[in-house]
Amino acid sequence: MAESRDRDQPADGRARAVIDAVRPAVDGGRFAVKRCVGDRMTVEADCFTDGHDQLRVMLRWRPETEKAWRELEMQPLGNDLWRASFPLEALGRYRYTVTAWVDHFLTWRTEFARRTEAEDLRVAARVGAAQIAQIAARASGKARRRLADWAQALRAAEAIEALRPVALDEELAALASKYPDRGLAVHWPAELPLDVDPVLARCSAWYEMFPRSASRAPGRHGTLRDVEARLDYVAEMGFDVLYLPPVHPIGRERRKGRNNALLAGPGDVGSPWAIGAREGGHHALHPELGTLEDFRRLVARARALGIELALDIAFQCAPDHPYVGEHPQWFRRRPDGSVQYAENPPKKYQDIYPFNFESGDWRALWDELKGVLEFWIGEGVRVFRVDNPHTKPFAFWEWAIETVKRAHPEVIFLSEAFTRPKVMHRLAKLGFGQSYTYFAWRNTRHELTEYFLELAHGPGREYLRPNVWPNTPDILTEALQYGGRPAFMARLVLAATLAANYGIYGPVYELCESEAREPGSEEYLDSEKYQLRHWDLERPGSLRPFVALLNRIRRENPALQSDQGLRFFDTGNEQLICYAKIAPAHGNAVVALVSLDPHHVHSGWVELDLAALGIAPDAPFQMHDLLSGARYLWQGARNFVQLDPQRVPAHVFRVRTRVHREQDFDYFL
Amino acid sequence: MAESRDRDQPADGRARAVIDAVRPAVDGGRFAVKRCVGDRMTVEADCFTDGHDQLRVMLRWRPETEKAWRELEMQPLGNDLWRASFPLEALGRYRYTVTAWVDHFLTWRTEFARRTEAEDLRVAARVGAAQIAQIAARASGKARRRLADWAQALRAAEAIEALRPVALDEELAALASKYPDRGLAVHWPAELPLDVDPVLARCSAWYEMFPRSASRAPGRHGTLRDVEARLDYVAEMGFDVLYLPPVHPIGRERRKGRNNALLAGPGDVGSPWAIGAREGGHHALHPELGTLEDFRRLVARARALGIELALDIAFQCAPDHPYVGEHPQWFRRRPDGSVQYAENPPKKYQDIYPFNFESGDWRALWDELKGVLEFWIGEGVRVFRVDNPHTKPFAFWEWAIETVKRAHPEVIFLSEAFTRPKVMHRLAKLGFGQSYTYFAWRNTRHELTEYFLELAHGPGREYLRPNVWPNTPDILTEALQYGGRPAFMARLVLAATLAANYGIYGPVYELCESEAREPGSEEYLDSEKYQLRHWDLERPGSLRPFVALLNRIRRENPALQSDQGLRFFDTGNEQLICYAKIAPAHGNAVVALVSLDPHHVHSGWVELDLAALGIAPDAPFQMHDLLSGARYLWQGARNFVQLDPQRVPAHVFRVRTRVHREQDFDYFL
C-alpha cells in the first residue's frame, strides 16, 4: 500500500496534503466491502496537512464498469476526520478512493475572516486578488468574467469596511471553489472495491426442504411438481428463499443406506450429496424429481410468490459421476489405479470422490465448475448454497464468484463452512454474500451476547453476513433434542430477531422433530439425507403459525432487516436474554426478550438503554408485544418481565414512544 | 495489497495455501514497525488451506542491506495462527514477510500416524515411498542416498508392525523436510519494514537545560564549557540524554525581549529559536556559547558519562538568517516584496520566517535541511529533538529521516508535536523514534489510566514511543503552579514510571520553580527562552536526590525500561493511582502508587491482579518501597495503602515473591 512515489526521489515534494486512512476497507482493499442496493455508502478519511493551511478532500467513486470518477466533497467533522456518502442505486462492483489537496484559496479566505488589523486586511486583499485572478484563468465564459471582476473589485476596494464583505462573498467563493488548483493533490493509493448486492443478501428467511419428501402420498418419491404444490405453504409462513438439497442424479456405486449405513439396501435412495450417475452429473436433474421444464416452472412460480429458489452446490462426485470417466485427470489415483475417495484418516467416505484441484488440468476443471453455476443461473437460479466451500481452494471461489458476479451481480452465494473462524471469514471476504455461523451451538446468554456482538460490530461487519440456523439436516442440537417445543420456539425467535438472515430446515423444524439417531449424536434419526420421509404438515402443535407471525414481524420492522443496531440489555437473570435492534433512520426499534430455559418460569428486571432507544428518561412508553398482541406501559430503564416457556418463551416488543400533541389525546407512534 | 496474481487468469490455481494476515504491520506495510537492538522480533501470521492438508509456513527476514532472505519455520499455535521470532542484532532497517505451502509429505506423515487399518497402512506406505523418492531426487550427496534408502525400505516393509516405525522415523522426516517442493508456495505480497533502533530509543531519561544559563557567575552568558562543567551534576541525577535548545546564532532583527516583549532591550539575548544572524545559521554556533571544538568536546565528555547530547532542530529563520539573502526563493513574499513572517491570524510572529516548502526550488531546500542534520551528526550528535515538525511537510520528514537513518541508524529523532492525535501518530509512523505526548495535561486518575493504556496497548504501540515531560520551557502546568513540591514529586514519579522515555526541563524542575508569567498562562515568569537566568543548584529543597533515586530505580528495574506490561489496579480512591509495570522475561515487576492530591493525606485499598504479577493467590509477598526503603508484607489481592504528600506522595514498590527452599530460611527474590 505504499503511496505511489519513490521516497528517495519524491515525485513532487510540494504535495503537502496527507491521507492517512480511508475507511471502510477490508484488508487495505484486497477484498470488497459489501453493501446492498438502496443503501448509502459512507466513507471516512483521516486527512490533514502541515501547519494551518486548509484542505479540500474529495471522495471519488464509480461503478467498476465506468471509467469516469464521480466526486463528492468530503466534510470535516473535526479531529482530522472527513466524511461523505453516496447512494447505491445499482447492483455490482464499485470502486472508491479519496483525493486531497492544500487549497490556497480556502486558506486565504479562512485567514481573512480572522484578520482584524486594517493593514493586514489590506495586504491580504491584494494577496487574495492575485489568487482569484489565477482561479479566473482556469475558468471560462461567464464564470471567468465574474471571477476576474471579483479580483478587480478586491484590488479596488479602499475602505476597510468595504473590503470584508467583498472578500468574503459567499456566492463568489462557491464559484471559485469550482476551479481549484489540484496540481499538488495527493491520491489514496488504493481504489477500494465495494460490492453492491441485492437486498435479499442482507435480509432473508430461508426454508430448506427435501423435494423427495414432498409427495402428498406416503412412500412415493416427491417431485419438483410436489415442491411447487408446497410453495403456498412456504410463502404463507413468510419465507423468501426456498433451499433444496442437490437435485442431481444420485450415485449408485457405494451408495449409503438408511441412517448412513455403509451398504444401501435395494430400495434405498441414497444421499443427494453423492452427485452423479449414468443419468448425468451437476448439469442434470435426478430423473425422479422431474424435468428441467418442471425446474424452470418451479423457479418462476416461487418468484411470483416472492420466493427465490436456492440450489445446493456440492462440488464432489459419486464414483459413477460421468466426470470420473470423462475427466480422469481431475481425480487423484491410489497406487492400484483406483480413484482416491474422500478421507480424513481414520475416517473414509468411499461414496465420495473429491476433485483434485492440483491437477495439471486445473484450468479446465475451474471452467467446468464455473459452467455449472452458469448453467443453473441460465435456468433461473439466483441463490446458491455452497456445500463445504472450505474443502475447495479459496482461489477457485474467489475467481468463480467474481467472474459469475461480474455478469450476474444479482446472484447470492451462501457459504456452508462450519469450520474455524478465520476460514469462515476468508470465504466471506473473497465473495460469499452470506455465511453459516456457530449459532446452533451458542446457547447461553453469555455465548449469544459475545457472539452476536462480534458478528454485528466486529471487523467482519463489512463483509460477513451471518445466516443463522437453529437446525440443518446435519445438526439437531442437544438444545432441541431435550428442550421440547419451548426450545424450538425460543431458538426460532433468537434466529429470526438476532440476525437479519436466518433459516430453518423443515418441515422437521415446525413439527418439532427432535429424535436423534443415537445419544450424543446431532444426526436426525431416519434422516432425509438417506431416505424418503413423509410429513403430516397439519399435525397439531406445528409451529407453522408462529413461524408465519415471526416472519411477518420481520417484514414490518426495518430494525430486524439489518444486523446493525444490535445491543444487549441486562436482565439480572442468566436465563433471560434481552436485546434491541434499532433502526433510527426508520424510527423503528424492537426489543426481544427470550427465555433460554425451556423448563421453568423466569422473571427478571430488564435494564434498557433508554437513550439508545430514543426514549426520554422520564417519559412513559409502550412495549407492544408483537407475538401476543399485549401492550405494556413502561417507564424508566428498569422494568419487570416474566416468561413462561410453556406458553410463549419470548416477547418481541415494538417500542412505541408517546407523543404529546395539544390537539390530541396521547397516542403512541 | 492485492496478492500478486491476476484474479481473472490466476497464475497457478493449484497454489492452495492462504496467508490471510501478517502481524505486526503498520498500515499494511506502508510504514515500519519499530523495535530496538537486542529485542526479539515476533511475527504472527494467519495461514490455512482448504480441506485437511498440512501447511508449512516460513517467516522470511533480512536486513535491508542484504539481498538474501533468512528463513525460520513458523509454529502453528492452533486456530490457524502461526508464530516465529528472530533476534535483532544490528541497527537499521529490516524486511520480513511470510511464505506458505501445502506440504504433501507432512500431510502424508500426519495422516499415516492416524491410520489404523492394515490395508490402509499398506497403500499409504506405497504412496509415501513414491513421495520420498521424489524428495530424494531434490537432495544430493549423503542426504539423497539416505532418503532413497528410506523410500526403498518403505516399499520393502511387509509386516504391518514393521511399517509404522519405518514410516514415522523422526530423524528421516526431519531430513526430508529440508527438501520440500515449494513450487506452489504463496507469498505475502508485502515485504514489511522494521526499524531497529538503539535501546536508547526505547528507554531514556532526558534533561533539558539552557546553556546560556549554565554560567557559575550570575549575569555572565553561559558557554558550552559551562555545560561541560554541569555534566557531573546531570550524570549524578542519572540522565541519559542532555538536551540543549538551539545553539545557533540568534537573530537581531525584530528580536523579542524579556517575557516575549515585542521589542528587545539593548542587553536582551533573544530567543534561541529565532535562528540565524550574520554569524551564521543552522550550521553555526552562537559565538557566545563557544566553538565547534568546545561542542565536540562536550559531546565526547557527555558520552563518556553515558549521556547523549540532543540537539534542537528548528527549521525556521530569523529575519537576518543568511538563508534569507542567499536563497530568497525559499521564502514566501508579501505583495510589498518583504518576506512573509509566520502567522496564524490574528497572531503574528514577525521574528520568524518560515520556509516555503512549496517553493519551486524545494529539492535544494530539502537537501540543505538534510545537510544540517548530517552536519551535526558529523559533529557527534546522535539525538535530535525536532521543533514543531508538524509545521513542515510530512513527506519531507519521511524522506529526510529515512535517508539520514540509512547512513546513520544510530540516530534518534524526537518529535515535538503538541498537536492533534492523528498528526502526532503520522509523524511517529514516518520515522520519528520518540514523540512528545499530552502527559503534561493528563492529571486525573481516569485521564492518566485511559491515556497510558492507549499508549501502551493501542495500535500506536508498534511505532509511537511516548516521551513524557511534566514541564518544558513552554509548559508550566497549573498542576505544578498550584501543587507545590508534592506535585513536582508526584508528576516526576508518574513520568519516570508510566513511560520508559521521559524528561524534565531543569534546573527549574528540580528547584520546583512554579511562577507563571501571569494567571492562566503556562509560560514561566522571566523565562529562559528570552533572558539569561542563574540558578542556585544547591538550594535547599531541590529534588536532585529524589530525581537521582528515581533514575536509579529505572536502571535497576527492567520493567520500567519498556512501555509494555503496563496495567492499572483499582484503589477505591480517585486521588490514588496504582499501576504495575511487569517484565516476565526478566522476573521483574514494579508497582507504583501515586497520590494525585498534593494537599491531603489519602488512603485506599489497592486491588492487585496477583496472577499478572506472578503471585500465588494465597502466598504472602513483599512490597519493597524503593523510594523509602520500607518493606511491607502483603497477602492477597486487596491491601491497605496510605500516602502523605507532605512526606513522599508515592510508593514505587518492587514486588518480591517469597521462595521456599528446604535448605534455607524463607527469603525474597
PDB file of C-alpha atoms in Angstrom, chain B residues 414-604:
ATOM      1  CA  LEU B 414      12.141  13.104  18.970  1.00  0.00           C
ATOM      2  CA  SER B 415       9.013  14.737  17.556  1.00  0.00           C
ATOM      3  CA  GLU B 416       7.951  17.861  19.425  1.00  0.00           C
ATOM      4  CA  ALA B 417       4.436  17.973  18.037  1.00  0.00           C
ATOM      5  CA  PHE B 418       1.872  19.083  20.602  1.00  0.00           C
ATOM      6  CA  THR B 419      -0.975  18.869  18.160  1.00  0.00           C
ATOM      7  CA  ARG B 420      -3.899  16.687  17.084  1.00  0.00           C
ATOM      8  CA  PRO B 421      -3.622  12.929  17.683  1.00  0.00           C
ATOM      9  CA  LYS B 422      -3.603  11.778  14.064  1.00  0.00           C
ATOM     10  CA  VAL B 423      -0.863  14.238  13.186  1.00  0.00           C
ATOM     11  CA  MET B 424       1.259  13.044  16.122  1.00  0.00           C
ATOM     12  CA  HIS B 425       0.740   9.451  15.016  1.00  0.00           C
ATOM     13  CA  ARG B 426       1.635  10.205  11.407  1.00  0.00           C
ATOM     14  CA  LEU B 427       4.946  11.752  12.460  1.00  0.00           C
ATOM     15  CA  ALA B 428       5.711   8.682  14.555  1.00  0.00           C
ATOM     16  CA  LYS B 429       4.807   6.394  11.672  1.00  0.00           C
ATOM     17  CA  LEU B 430       7.001   8.178   9.170  1.00  0.00           C
ATOM     18  CA  GLY B 431      10.135   7.814  11.229  1.00  0.00           C
ATOM     19  CA  PHE B 432      10.333   9.809  14.449  1.00  0.00           C
ATOM     20  CA  GLY B 433      11.670   7.437  17.087  1.00  0.00           C
ATOM     21  CA  GLN B 434      10.121   9.193  20.072  1.00  0.00           C
ATOM     22  CA  SER B 435       7.132  11.512  20.430  1.00  0.00           C
ATOM     23  CA  TYR B 436       6.102  14.156  22.912  1.00  0.00           C
ATOM     24  CA  THR B 437       2.691  13.418  24.407  1.00  0.00           C
ATOM     25  CA  TYR B 438      -0.261  15.012  26.199  1.00  0.00           C
ATOM     26  CA  PHE B 439       1.103  13.782  29.534  1.00  0.00           C
ATOM     27  CA  ALA B 440       1.540  17.310  30.911  1.00  0.00           C
ATOM     28  CA  TRP B 441      -2.229  17.832  30.728  1.00  0.00           C
ATOM     29  CA  ARG B 442      -3.359  14.416  31.958  1.00  0.00           C
ATOM     30  CA  ASN B 443      -3.882  14.817  35.677  1.00  0.00           C
ATOM     31  CA  THR B 444      -6.807  12.772  36.984  1.00  0.00           C
ATOM     32  CA  ARG B 445      -6.738   9.050  37.575  1.00  0.00           C
ATOM     33  CA  HIS B 446      -9.210   8.477  34.769  1.00  0.00           C
ATOM     34  CA  GLU B 447      -7.250  10.645  32.323  1.00  0.00           C
ATOM     35  CA  LEU B 448      -3.935   9.022  33.137  1.00  0.00           C
ATOM     36  CA  THR B 449      -5.368   5.500  33.003  1.00  0.00           C
ATOM     37  CA  GLU B 450      -7.120   5.963  29.665  1.00  0.00           C
ATOM     38  CA  TYR B 451      -4.193   7.721  28.063  1.00  0.00           C
ATOM     39  CA  PHE B 452      -1.449   5.353  29.128  1.00  0.00           C
ATOM     40  CA  LEU B 453      -3.495   2.255  28.312  1.00  0.00           C
ATOM     41  CA  GLU B 454      -3.942   3.694  24.822  1.00  0.00           C
ATOM     42  CA  LEU B 455      -0.224   4.469  24.514  1.00  0.00           C
ATOM     43  CA  ALA B 456       0.876   1.061  25.797  1.00  0.00           C
ATOM     44  CA  HIS B 457      -1.703  -1.151  24.148  1.00  0.00           C
ATOM     45  CA  GLY B 458      -3.305   0.799  21.253  1.00  0.00           C
ATOM     46  CA  PRO B 459      -2.220   0.391  17.621  1.00  0.00           C
ATOM     47  CA  GLY B 460       0.426   3.069  18.117  1.00  0.00           C
ATOM     48  CA  ARG B 461       2.435   0.664  20.302  1.00  0.00           C
ATOM     49  CA  GLU B 462       4.131  -0.636  17.141  1.00  0.00           C
ATOM     50  CA  TYR B 463       5.500   2.757  16.061  1.00  0.00           C
ATOM     51  CA  LEU B 464       4.907   5.555  18.595  1.00  0.00           C
ATOM     52  CA  ARG B 465       7.253   5.702  21.570  1.00  0.00           C
ATOM     53  CA  PRO B 466       5.908   8.223  24.050  1.00  0.00           C
ATOM     54  CA  ASN B 467       8.316  10.591  25.750  1.00  0.00           C
ATOM     55  CA  VAL B 468       6.555  12.253  28.655  1.00  0.00           C
ATOM     56  CA  TRP B 469       7.509  15.573  30.200  1.00  0.00           C
ATOM     57  CA  PRO B 470       5.968  17.115  33.292  1.00  0.00           C
ATOM     58  CA  ASN B 471       7.292  20.506  32.167  1.00  0.00           C
ATOM     59  CA  THR B 472       9.052  22.156  29.217  1.00  0.00           C
ATOM     60  CA  PRO B 473      10.183  25.758  28.668  1.00  0.00           C
ATOM     61  CA  ASP B 474       6.714  26.346  27.146  1.00  0.00           C
ATOM     62  CA  ILE B 475       4.678  24.341  29.634  1.00  0.00           C
ATOM     63  CA  LEU B 476       4.414  25.142  33.301  1.00  0.00           C
ATOM     64  CA  THR B 477       1.141  23.343  34.009  1.00  0.00           C
ATOM     65  CA  GLU B 478      -1.417  24.508  36.524  1.00  0.00           C
ATOM     66  CA  ALA B 479      -0.823  21.264  38.418  1.00  0.00           C
ATOM     67  CA  LEU B 480       2.747  22.437  39.075  1.00  0.00           C
ATOM     68  CA  GLN B 481       1.877  26.104  39.561  1.00  0.00           C
ATOM     69  CA  TYR B 482      -0.511  25.308  42.384  1.00  0.00           C
ATOM     70  CA  GLY B 483       0.610  21.916  43.698  1.00  0.00           C
ATOM     71  CA  GLY B 484       3.910  22.825  45.280  1.00  0.00           C
ATOM     72  CA  ARG B 485       6.746  20.404  45.892  1.00  0.00           C
ATOM     73  CA  PRO B 486       4.422  17.391  46.353  1.00  0.00           C
ATOM     74  CA  ALA B 487       3.062  17.957  42.839  1.00  0.00           C
ATOM     75  CA  PHE B 488       6.589  18.168  41.412  1.00  0.00           C
ATOM     76  CA  MET B 489       7.433  14.868  43.115  1.00  0.00           C
ATOM     77  CA  ALA B 490       4.229  13.127  42.079  1.00  0.00           C
ATOM     78  CA  ARG B 491       4.426  14.231  38.458  1.00  0.00           C
ATOM     79  CA  LEU B 492       8.060  13.144  38.367  1.00  0.00           C
ATOM     80  CA  VAL B 493       7.213   9.675  39.673  1.00  0.00           C
ATOM     81  CA  LEU B 494       4.366   9.363  37.169  1.00  0.00           C
ATOM     82  CA  ALA B 495       6.587  10.402  34.260  1.00  0.00           C
ATOM     83  CA  ALA B 496       9.505   8.180  35.262  1.00  0.00           C
ATOM     84  CA  THR B 497       7.431   5.066  35.913  1.00  0.00           C
ATOM     85  CA  LEU B 498       4.499   5.285  33.491  1.00  0.00           C
ATOM     86  CA  ALA B 499       6.754   5.796  30.481  1.00  0.00           C
ATOM     87  CA  ALA B 500      10.114   4.332  29.591  1.00  0.00           C
ATOM     88  CA  ASN B 501      11.065   7.638  27.966  1.00  0.00           C
ATOM     89  CA  TYR B 502      10.651  10.812  29.983  1.00  0.00           C
ATOM     90  CA  GLY B 503      12.324  14.120  30.559  1.00  0.00           C
ATOM     91  CA  ILE B 504      12.353  17.247  32.636  1.00  0.00           C
ATOM     92  CA  TYR B 505      13.315  20.799  31.887  1.00  0.00           C
ATOM     93  CA  GLY B 506      15.772  21.810  34.562  1.00  0.00           C
ATOM     94  CA  PRO B 507      17.066  23.156  36.764  1.00  0.00           C
ATOM     95  CA  VAL B 508      13.623  24.740  37.138  1.00  0.00           C
ATOM     96  CA  TYR B 509      12.076  21.318  37.680  1.00  0.00           C
ATOM     97  CA  GLU B 510      14.287  20.026  40.455  1.00  0.00           C
ATOM     98  CA  LEU B 511      14.180  23.505  42.007  1.00  0.00           C
ATOM     99  CA  CYS B 512      10.366  23.405  41.882  1.00  0.00           C
ATOM    100  CA  GLU B 513      10.109  26.769  40.130  1.00  0.00           C
ATOM    101  CA  SER B 514       6.411  27.382  39.713  1.00  0.00           C
ATOM    102  CA  GLU B 515       5.748  31.041  38.980  1.00  0.00           C
ATOM    103  CA  ALA B 516       3.890  31.695  35.742  1.00  0.00           C
ATOM    104  CA  ARG B 517       4.155  34.893  33.745  1.00  0.00           C
ATOM    105  CA  GLU B 518       0.513  35.683  34.521  1.00  0.00           C
ATOM    106  CA  PRO B 519      -2.551  33.878  35.825  1.00  0.00           C
ATOM    107  CA  GLY B 520      -3.950  31.415  33.305  1.00  0.00           C
ATOM    108  CA  SER B 521      -0.658  31.272  31.411  1.00  0.00           C
ATOM    109  CA  GLU B 522       1.568  28.206  31.141  1.00  0.00           C
ATOM    110  CA  GLU B 523       4.609  30.396  30.417  1.00  0.00           C
ATOM    111  CA  TYR B 524       7.326  30.702  33.027  1.00  0.00           C
ATOM    112  CA  LEU B 525       7.860  34.145  34.507  1.00  0.00           C
ATOM    113  CA  ASP B 526      11.187  35.555  33.308  1.00  0.00           C
ATOM    114  CA  SER B 527      11.552  32.567  31.044  1.00  0.00           C
ATOM    115  CA  GLU B 528      14.982  31.447  29.924  1.00  0.00           C
ATOM    116  CA  LYS B 529      13.560  31.477  26.420  1.00  0.00           C
ATOM    117  CA  TYR B 530      14.163  35.253  26.396  1.00  0.00           C
ATOM    118  CA  GLN B 531      16.776  36.007  29.015  1.00  0.00           C
ATOM    119  CA  LEU B 532      19.720  34.620  30.969  1.00  0.00           C
ATOM    120  CA  ARG B 533      18.935  33.100  34.338  1.00  0.00           C
ATOM    121  CA  HIS B 534      21.116  31.993  37.132  1.00  0.00           C
ATOM    122  CA  TRP B 535      20.178  29.014  39.289  1.00  0.00           C
ATOM    123  CA  ASP B 536      21.399  28.067  42.713  1.00  0.00           C
ATOM    124  CA  LEU B 537      21.646  24.333  42.290  1.00  0.00           C
ATOM    125  CA  GLU B 538      22.374  23.801  45.951  1.00  0.00           C
ATOM    126  CA  ARG B 539      19.177  25.454  47.072  1.00  0.00           C
ATOM    127  CA  PRO B 540      17.552  23.554  49.965  1.00  0.00           C
ATOM    128  CA  GLY B 541      14.561  21.521  48.882  1.00  0.00           C
ATOM    129  CA  SER B 542      15.990  20.664  45.494  1.00  0.00           C
ATOM    130  CA  LEU B 543      14.556  17.382  44.178  1.00  0.00           C
ATOM    131  CA  ARG B 544      18.002  16.427  42.885  1.00  0.00           C
ATOM    132  CA  PRO B 545      18.442  13.390  45.223  1.00  0.00           C
ATOM    133  CA  PHE B 546      14.871  12.286  44.517  1.00  0.00           C
ATOM    134  CA  VAL B 547      15.450  12.507  40.767  1.00  0.00           C
ATOM    135  CA  ALA B 548      18.671  10.547  41.139  1.00  0.00           C
ATOM    136  CA  LEU B 549      16.875   7.871  43.154  1.00  0.00           C
ATOM    137  CA  LEU B 550      14.101   7.543  40.577  1.00  0.00           C
ATOM    138  CA  ASN B 551      16.544   7.222  37.701  1.00  0.00           C
ATOM    139  CA  ARG B 552      18.482   4.584  39.651  1.00  0.00           C
ATOM    140  CA  ILE B 553      15.253   2.666  40.223  1.00  0.00           C
ATOM    141  CA  ARG B 554      14.599   2.834  36.466  1.00  0.00           C
ATOM    142  CA  ARG B 555      18.057   1.465  35.692  1.00  0.00           C
ATOM    143  CA  GLU B 556      17.700  -1.390  38.165  1.00  0.00           C
ATOM    144  CA  ASN B 557      14.235  -2.497  37.081  1.00  0.00           C
ATOM    145  CA  PRO B 558      13.829  -3.754  33.502  1.00  0.00           C
ATOM    146  CA  ALA B 559      10.038  -3.473  33.829  1.00  0.00           C
ATOM    147  CA  LEU B 560      10.429   0.317  33.841  1.00  0.00           C
ATOM    148  CA  GLN B 561      12.565   0.261  30.682  1.00  0.00           C
ATOM    149  CA  SER B 562       9.704  -0.668  28.389  1.00  0.00           C
ATOM    150  CA  ASP B 563       6.200   0.646  27.767  1.00  0.00           C
ATOM    151  CA  GLN B 564       4.830  -2.857  27.555  1.00  0.00           C
ATOM    152  CA  GLY B 565       3.446  -4.746  30.507  1.00  0.00           C
ATOM    153  CA  LEU B 566       1.530  -1.793  31.927  1.00  0.00           C
ATOM    154  CA  ARG B 567      -1.676  -2.427  33.846  1.00  0.00           C
ATOM    155  CA  PHE B 568      -3.726  -0.424  36.298  1.00  0.00           C
ATOM    156  CA  PHE B 569      -5.266  -1.506  39.594  1.00  0.00           C
ATOM    157  CA  ASP B 570      -8.217  -0.103  41.437  1.00  0.00           C
ATOM    158  CA  THR B 571      -7.599   1.765  44.672  1.00  0.00           C
ATOM    159  CA  GLY B 572     -11.136   2.742  45.618  1.00  0.00           C
ATOM    160  CA  ASN B 573      -9.883   6.345  45.805  1.00  0.00           C
ATOM    161  CA  GLU B 574      -9.834   8.664  42.802  1.00  0.00           C
ATOM    162  CA  GLN B 575      -6.837  10.532  44.224  1.00  0.00           C
ATOM    163  CA  LEU B 576      -4.667   7.407  44.384  1.00  0.00           C
ATOM    164  CA  ILE B 577      -3.474   5.881  41.140  1.00  0.00           C
ATOM    165  CA  CYS B 578      -1.876   2.444  41.164  1.00  0.00           C
ATOM    166  CA  TYR B 579      -0.299   0.555  38.300  1.00  0.00           C
ATOM    167  CA  ALA B 580       2.275  -2.104  37.565  1.00  0.00           C
ATOM    168  CA  LYS B 581       4.988  -2.462  35.007  1.00  0.00           C
ATOM    169  CA  ILE B 582       5.677  -6.163  34.538  1.00  0.00           C
ATOM    170  CA  ALA B 583       8.579  -7.742  32.656  1.00  0.00           C
ATOM    171  CA  PRO B 584       8.060 -11.515  32.991  1.00  0.00           C
ATOM    172  CA  ALA B 585      11.141 -12.293  30.888  1.00  0.00           C
ATOM    173  CA  HIS B 586      13.249 -10.509  33.493  1.00  0.00           C
ATOM    174  CA  GLY B 587      11.291 -11.729  36.529  1.00  0.00           C
ATOM    175  CA  ASN B 588      10.734  -8.096  37.359  1.00  0.00           C
ATOM    176  CA  ALA B 589       7.568  -6.315  38.450  1.00  0.00           C
ATOM    177  CA  VAL B 590       7.202  -2.802  39.824  1.00  0.00           C
ATOM    178  CA  VAL B 591       4.009  -1.431  41.352  1.00  0.00           C
ATOM    179  CA  ALA B 592       3.703   2.331  41.638  1.00  0.00           C
ATOM    180  CA  LEU B 593       1.203   4.107  43.833  1.00  0.00           C
ATOM    181  CA  VAL B 594       0.956   7.869  43.428  1.00  0.00           C
ATOM    182  CA  SER B 595      -1.190  10.448  45.165  1.00  0.00           C
ATOM    183  CA  LEU B 596      -2.735  12.906  42.751  1.00  0.00           C
ATOM    184  CA  ASP B 597      -3.754  15.296  45.515  1.00  0.00           C
ATOM    185  CA  PRO B 598      -0.773  17.358  46.722  1.00  0.00           C
ATOM    186  CA  HIS B 599      -2.707  18.727  49.685  1.00  0.00           C
ATOM    187  CA  HIS B 600      -4.245  15.884  51.705  1.00  0.00           C
ATOM    188  CA  VAL B 601      -3.363  12.512  53.145  1.00  0.00           C
ATOM    189  CA  HIS B 602      -5.169   9.766  51.217  1.00  0.00           C
ATOM    190  CA  SER B 603      -5.710   6.099  51.904  1.00  0.00           C
ATOM    191  CA  GLY B 604      -7.321   3.301  49.955  1.00  0.00           C
TER     192      GLY B 604
END
